[in-house]
């Protein structure tokens, strides 16, 4: 009898679907279409700010291509002066982007068993939004879904940057139109889809309390890390074996196939032989 946990690790079957199969990339992009308005608006706001700070459009788009992190870009552009405070920008953006350590850890099922170049390409296109959409999916095995969402958001983000930059000073104060609240509203909606029931009550509660305490006691964006840290520690302390489905199909199934090309259910039937 062959062992079912060995089937997903076959290199030959892995190539049957590939790391970024076109259909999964397409589905990932389509899943992020509802985020188009907020991403476009938020990108345009950054474009307006960049224009007012004296960046060129080429510099802005190069930043969006190489950094692809909206909050970090906003901080960098806001701090941009004639004499660029490089050390301040580096420290500030590093603190903001520390959340990607936790995001990367949560994506382990997506990249498990994949080569390094796949992990690098996939993680570079991770934004908060396509990560949140990906984490609401029942099957996480193929990184194409994550990449598709990232590529779609990247194009929309760059388009918004360009539109906002060309508008220049036409929107002197984006907060007047509540444009700065767009992503907050999107994440509030996405959070509902990530709720798994009572098992999330303690970690989510701890994260909320940690964030509130951090908001009043810590400077800048440290409250984000305080909340995330409280939630992660609470989840680790309260986790039980029966909370997760550890079967191979739960981790590797994608549209009727495992991430490595075997038909869905084949692992179960193989195990029953």
Short mmCIF file of C-alpha atoms in Angstrom, two decimals:
data_model
loop_
_atom_site.label_atom_id
_atom_site.label_comp_id
_atom_site.label_asym_id
_atom_site.label_seq_id
_atom_site.Cartn_x
_atom_site.Cartn_y
_atom_site.Cartn_z
CA UNK A 1 0.00 0.00 0.00
CA UNK A 2 1.45 3.37 -0.99
CA UNK A 3 1.47 6.14 1.59
CA UNK A 4 -0.97 8.97 0.75
CA UNK A 5 1.23 11.70 2.25
CA UNK A 6 3.93 10.97 -0.30
CA UNK A 7 1.77 11.57 -3.39
CA UNK A 8 1.87 15.39 -3.39
CA UNK A 9 5.67 15.43 -3.30
CA UNK A 10 6.21 13.72 -6.63
CA UNK A 11 8.25 16.01 -8.92
CA UNK A 12 6.82 14.44 -12.06
CA UNK A 13 3.22 14.96 -11.01
CA UNK A 14 4.05 18.48 -9.79
CA UNK A 15 4.87 19.57 -13.32
CA UNK A 16 1.49 18.39 -14.55
CA UNK A 17 -0.14 21.55 -13.23
CA UNK A 18 2.88 23.77 -12.69
CA UNK A 19 3.51 26.40 -10.11
CA UNK A 20 1.44 29.18 -11.72
CA UNK A 21 -1.14 27.49 -13.95
CA UNK A 22 -3.05 29.94 -16.13
CA UNK A 23 -6.54 29.02 -14.93
CA UNK A 24 -5.67 29.55 -11.28
CA UNK A 25 -3.93 32.85 -12.08
CA UNK A 26 -7.08 33.96 -13.92
CA UNK A 27 -9.31 33.00 -10.99
CA UNK A 28 -7.07 34.90 -8.61
CA UNK A 29 -7.31 38.01 -10.76
CA UNK A 30 -11.10 37.75 -11.07
CA UNK A 31 -11.48 37.30 -7.32
CA UNK A 32 -9.82 40.69 -6.79
CA UNK A 33 -12.01 42.58 -9.28
CA UNK A 34 -14.27 43.91 -6.46
CA UNK A 35 -11.17 45.63 -5.07
CA UNK A 36 -10.67 47.64 -8.28
CA UNK A 37 -12.42 50.88 -7.20
CA UNK A 38 -10.66 51.21 -3.83
CA UNK A 39 -7.26 50.22 -5.27
CA UNK A 40 -7.62 52.69 -8.14
CA UNK A 41 -8.68 55.53 -5.83
CA UNK A 42 -5.99 54.80 -3.26
CA UNK A 43 -3.36 54.60 -6.00
CA UNK A 44 -4.55 57.92 -7.39
CA UNK A 45 -4.26 59.54 -3.97
CA UNK A 46 -0.63 58.37 -3.83
CA UNK A 47 -0.09 59.79 -7.32
CA UNK A 48 -1.41 63.19 -6.23
CA UNK A 49 0.83 63.16 -3.16
CA UNK A 50 3.87 62.13 -5.20
CA UNK A 51 3.24 64.97 -7.65
CA UNK A 52 3.05 67.46 -4.80
CA UNK A 53 6.27 66.10 -3.28
CA UNK A 54 8.20 66.55 -6.53
CA UNK A 55 8.69 62.91 -7.60
CA UNK A 56 8.65 62.17 -11.31
CA UNK A 57 6.05 59.79 -12.71
CA UNK A 58 8.83 57.38 -13.64
CA UNK A 59 10.14 57.36 -10.06
CA UNK A 60 6.65 56.73 -8.72
CA UNK A 61 5.94 53.82 -11.08
CA UNK A 62 9.40 52.33 -10.44
CA UNK A 63 8.63 52.44 -6.72
CA UNK A 64 5.27 50.74 -7.27
CA UNK A 65 6.92 48.01 -9.36
CA UNK A 66 9.79 47.28 -6.98
CA UNK A 67 8.15 47.95 -3.60
CA UNK A 68 4.46 47.15 -4.22
CA UNK A 69 3.41 48.06 -0.69
CA UNK A 70 0.90 50.88 -0.51
CA UNK A 71 1.30 51.87 3.14
CA UNK A 72 5.11 51.87 2.88
CA UNK A 73 4.93 53.95 -0.30
CA UNK A 74 2.66 56.50 1.35
CA UNK A 75 5.09 56.88 4.25
CA UNK A 76 8.07 57.17 1.90
CA UNK A 77 6.41 59.76 -0.33
CA UNK A 78 5.12 61.73 2.64
CA UNK A 79 8.65 61.93 4.06
CA UNK A 80 10.15 62.84 0.68
CA UNK A 81 11.97 66.16 0.74
CA UNK A 82 14.72 67.88 -1.23
CA UNK A 83 17.17 66.30 1.18
CA UNK A 84 15.68 62.82 1.41
CA UNK A 85 15.86 61.47 5.01
CA UNK A 86 16.94 58.00 3.91
CA UNK A 87 17.45 56.54 7.40
CA UNK A 88 14.04 57.74 8.60
CA UNK A 89 12.29 56.34 5.52
CA UNK A 90 14.04 52.97 5.85
CA UNK A 91 13.17 52.59 9.55
CA UNK A 92 9.56 53.74 9.08
CA UNK A 93 8.86 51.45 6.13
CA UNK A 94 10.61 48.53 7.83
CA UNK A 95 8.34 48.87 10.86
CA UNK A 96 5.21 49.09 8.70
CA UNK A 97 6.19 46.08 6.59
CA UNK A 98 7.05 43.84 9.54
CA UNK A 99 3.50 42.55 9.21
CA UNK A 100 4.67 40.65 6.13
CA UNK A 101 6.58 38.31 8.42
CA UNK A 102 3.23 37.13 9.78
CA UNK A 103 1.62 37.21 6.33
CA UNK A 104 4.44 35.08 4.92
CA UNK A 105 4.05 32.57 7.74
CA UNK A 106 0.32 32.27 7.07
CA UNK A 107 1.06 31.46 3.39
CA UNK A 108 3.06 28.34 4.21
CA UNK A 109 0.39 26.01 2.74
CA UNK A 110 0.57 27.95 -0.53
CA UNK A 111 4.33 27.65 -1.01
CA UNK A 112 5.09 24.37 0.76
CA UNK A 113 7.29 22.17 -1.43
CA UNK A 114 7.82 24.89 -4.04
CA UNK A 115 11.27 25.98 -5.26
CA UNK A 116 12.82 29.24 -4.05
CA UNK A 117 12.15 31.18 -7.26
CA UNK A 118 8.42 30.46 -6.96
CA UNK A 119 8.39 31.73 -3.38
CA UNK A 120 10.27 34.90 -4.36
CA UNK A 121 8.00 35.65 -7.35
CA UNK A 122 4.85 34.86 -5.42
CA UNK A 123 5.75 36.80 -2.29
CA UNK A 124 6.79 39.89 -4.22
CA UNK A 125 3.24 40.22 -5.55
CA UNK A 126 1.64 39.79 -2.13
CA UNK A 127 -0.39 42.78 -1.03
CA UNK A 128 -2.68 42.93 1.97
CA UNK A 129 -5.70 42.69 -0.30
CA UNK A 130 -4.89 39.63 -2.43
CA UNK A 131 -3.50 37.92 0.67
CA UNK A 132 -6.82 38.49 2.47
CA UNK A 133 -8.80 37.23 -0.55
CA UNK A 134 -6.54 34.18 -0.86
CA UNK A 135 -6.92 33.30 2.81
CA UNK A 136 -10.71 33.15 2.39
CA UNK A 137 -10.37 30.38 -0.21
CA UNK A 138 -10.99 26.78 0.90
CA UNK A 139 -7.98 25.48 -1.07
CA UNK A 140 -4.65 27.26 -0.81
CA UNK A 141 -2.23 24.89 -2.52
CA UNK A 142 -1.57 26.66 -5.83
CA UNK A 143 0.31 30.00 -5.65
CA UNK A 144 -1.19 31.00 -9.02
CA UNK A 145 -4.30 32.33 -7.27
CA UNK A 146 -2.20 34.62 -5.09
CA UNK A 147 -0.06 35.71 -8.06
CA UNK A 148 -3.11 36.42 -10.24
CA UNK A 149 -4.59 38.69 -7.62
CA UNK A 150 -1.25 40.44 -7.14
CA UNK A 151 -0.76 41.05 -10.87
CA UNK A 152 -4.28 42.43 -11.22
CA UNK A 153 -3.87 44.75 -8.23
CA UNK A 154 -0.42 45.80 -9.44
CA UNK A 155 -1.78 46.95 -12.80
CA UNK A 156 -4.71 48.77 -11.18
CA UNK A 157 -2.39 50.33 -8.59
CA UNK A 158 0.00 51.63 -11.27
CA UNK A 159 -2.96 52.95 -13.29
CA UNK A 160 -4.24 54.80 -10.25
CA UNK A 161 -0.77 56.21 -9.62
CA UNK A 162 -0.62 57.54 -13.16
CA UNK A 163 -4.10 59.08 -13.09
CA UNK A 164 -3.47 60.73 -9.74
CA UNK A 165 -0.09 62.04 -10.81
CA UNK A 166 -1.52 63.57 -13.98
CA UNK A 167 -4.29 65.20 -11.94
CA UNK A 168 -1.52 66.82 -9.90
CA UNK A 169 -2.88 69.33 -7.47
CA UNK A 170 -6.48 68.85 -8.56
CA UNK A 171 -7.25 67.06 -5.27
CA UNK A 172 -5.55 69.23 -2.63
CA UNK A 173 -6.93 67.33 0.37
CA UNK A 174 -8.01 63.69 -0.29
CA UNK A 175 -9.31 63.33 3.29
CA UNK A 176 -12.11 65.77 2.53
CA UNK A 177 -13.64 63.11 0.23
CA UNK A 178 -12.80 60.26 2.66
CA UNK A 179 -10.58 58.67 -0.01
CA UNK A 180 -8.11 57.68 2.70
CA UNK A 181 -10.81 55.41 4.21
CA UNK A 182 -11.24 53.28 1.08
CA UNK A 183 -8.92 50.41 2.05
CA UNK A 184 -10.15 50.39 5.65
CA UNK A 185 -13.66 49.75 4.37
CA UNK A 186 -12.42 46.99 2.04
CA UNK A 187 -10.61 45.19 4.85
CA UNK A 188 -13.60 45.43 7.14
CA UNK A 189 -15.60 43.58 4.47
CA UNK A 190 -12.87 40.99 3.79
CA UNK A 191 -12.55 40.21 7.49
CA UNK A 192 -16.06 38.74 7.52
CA UNK A 193 -15.02 36.08 5.00
CA UNK A 194 -12.03 35.08 7.14
CA UNK A 195 -14.10 34.31 10.24
CA UNK A 196 -14.10 30.56 10.96
CA UNK A 197 -16.36 30.52 14.00
CA UNK A 198 -15.78 30.24 17.75
CA UNK A 199 -12.23 29.02 17.20
CA UNK A 200 -11.28 32.56 16.12
CA UNK A 201 -12.95 34.33 19.03
CA UNK A 202 -10.02 34.36 21.45
CA UNK A 203 -7.24 35.21 18.92
CA UNK A 204 -9.33 37.95 17.29
CA UNK A 205 -10.31 39.38 20.67
CA UNK A 206 -6.67 39.37 21.81
CA UNK A 207 -5.61 41.07 18.56
CA UNK A 208 -8.25 43.78 19.01
CA UNK A 209 -7.26 44.43 22.62
CA UNK A 210 -3.56 44.44 21.72
CA UNK A 211 -4.15 46.94 18.93
CA UNK A 212 -6.19 49.26 21.13
CA UNK A 213 -3.58 49.21 23.90
CA UNK A 214 -0.80 49.70 21.34
CA UNK A 215 -2.64 52.65 19.80
CA UNK A 216 -2.55 54.53 23.09
CA UNK A 217 0.85 53.39 24.35
CA UNK A 218 3.03 52.95 21.26
CA UNK A 219 4.14 55.41 18.57
CA UNK A 220 3.33 55.21 14.85
CA UNK A 221 2.22 51.87 13.47
CA UNK A 222 3.57 49.71 16.30
CA UNK A 223 -0.03 49.13 17.37
CA UNK A 224 -0.47 46.92 14.28
CA UNK A 225 2.35 44.64 15.39
CA UNK A 226 1.11 44.69 18.98
CA UNK A 227 -2.31 43.47 17.88
CA UNK A 228 -0.92 40.89 15.47
CA UNK A 229 1.51 39.60 18.08
CA UNK A 230 -1.21 39.26 20.70
CA UNK A 231 -3.41 37.38 18.25
CA UNK A 232 -0.65 35.02 17.12
CA UNK A 233 0.45 34.21 20.70
CA UNK A 234 -3.14 33.59 21.78
CA UNK A 235 -3.77 31.36 18.76
CA UNK A 236 -0.62 29.36 19.48
CA UNK A 237 -1.53 28.89 23.15
CA UNK A 238 -5.13 27.84 22.46
CA UNK A 239 -4.55 25.70 19.33
CA UNK A 240 -5.67 22.06 19.38
CA UNK A 241 -5.11 19.26 16.86
CA UNK A 242 -8.81 19.09 16.02
CA UNK A 243 -8.94 22.75 14.93
CA UNK A 244 -7.36 22.16 11.54
CA UNK A 245 -8.03 19.64 8.81
CA UNK A 246 -4.60 18.07 8.33
CA UNK A 247 -5.60 15.71 5.53
CA UNK A 248 -3.56 15.97 2.33
CA UNK A 249 -6.61 16.84 0.22
CA UNK A 250 -7.48 19.83 2.38
CA UNK A 251 -4.09 21.35 1.72
CA UNK A 252 -3.48 20.43 -1.88
CA UNK A 253 -6.87 20.36 -3.66
CA UNK A 254 -7.41 23.00 -6.35
CA UNK A 255 -10.37 22.83 -8.74
CA UNK A 256 -10.75 19.07 -8.73
CA UNK A 257 -7.01 18.45 -8.82
CA UNK A 258 -4.29 18.52 -6.25
CA UNK A 259 -1.70 21.23 -6.64
CA UNK A 260 0.59 18.66 -8.16
CA UNK A 261 -1.80 17.32 -10.77
CA UNK A 262 -3.45 14.29 -9.17
CA UNK A 263 -7.27 14.14 -9.41
CA UNK A 264 -9.05 15.22 -6.26
CA UNK A 265 -9.99 12.19 -4.18
CA UNK A 266 -7.19 10.08 -5.64
CA UNK A 267 -5.24 10.34 -2.42
CA UNK A 268 -8.17 9.03 -0.40
CA UNK A 269 -8.79 6.14 -2.77
CA UNK A 270 -5.12 5.32 -2.78
CA UNK A 271 -5.06 5.29 1.00
CA UNK A 272 -7.96 2.85 1.08
CA UNK A 273 -6.20 0.24 -1.08
#
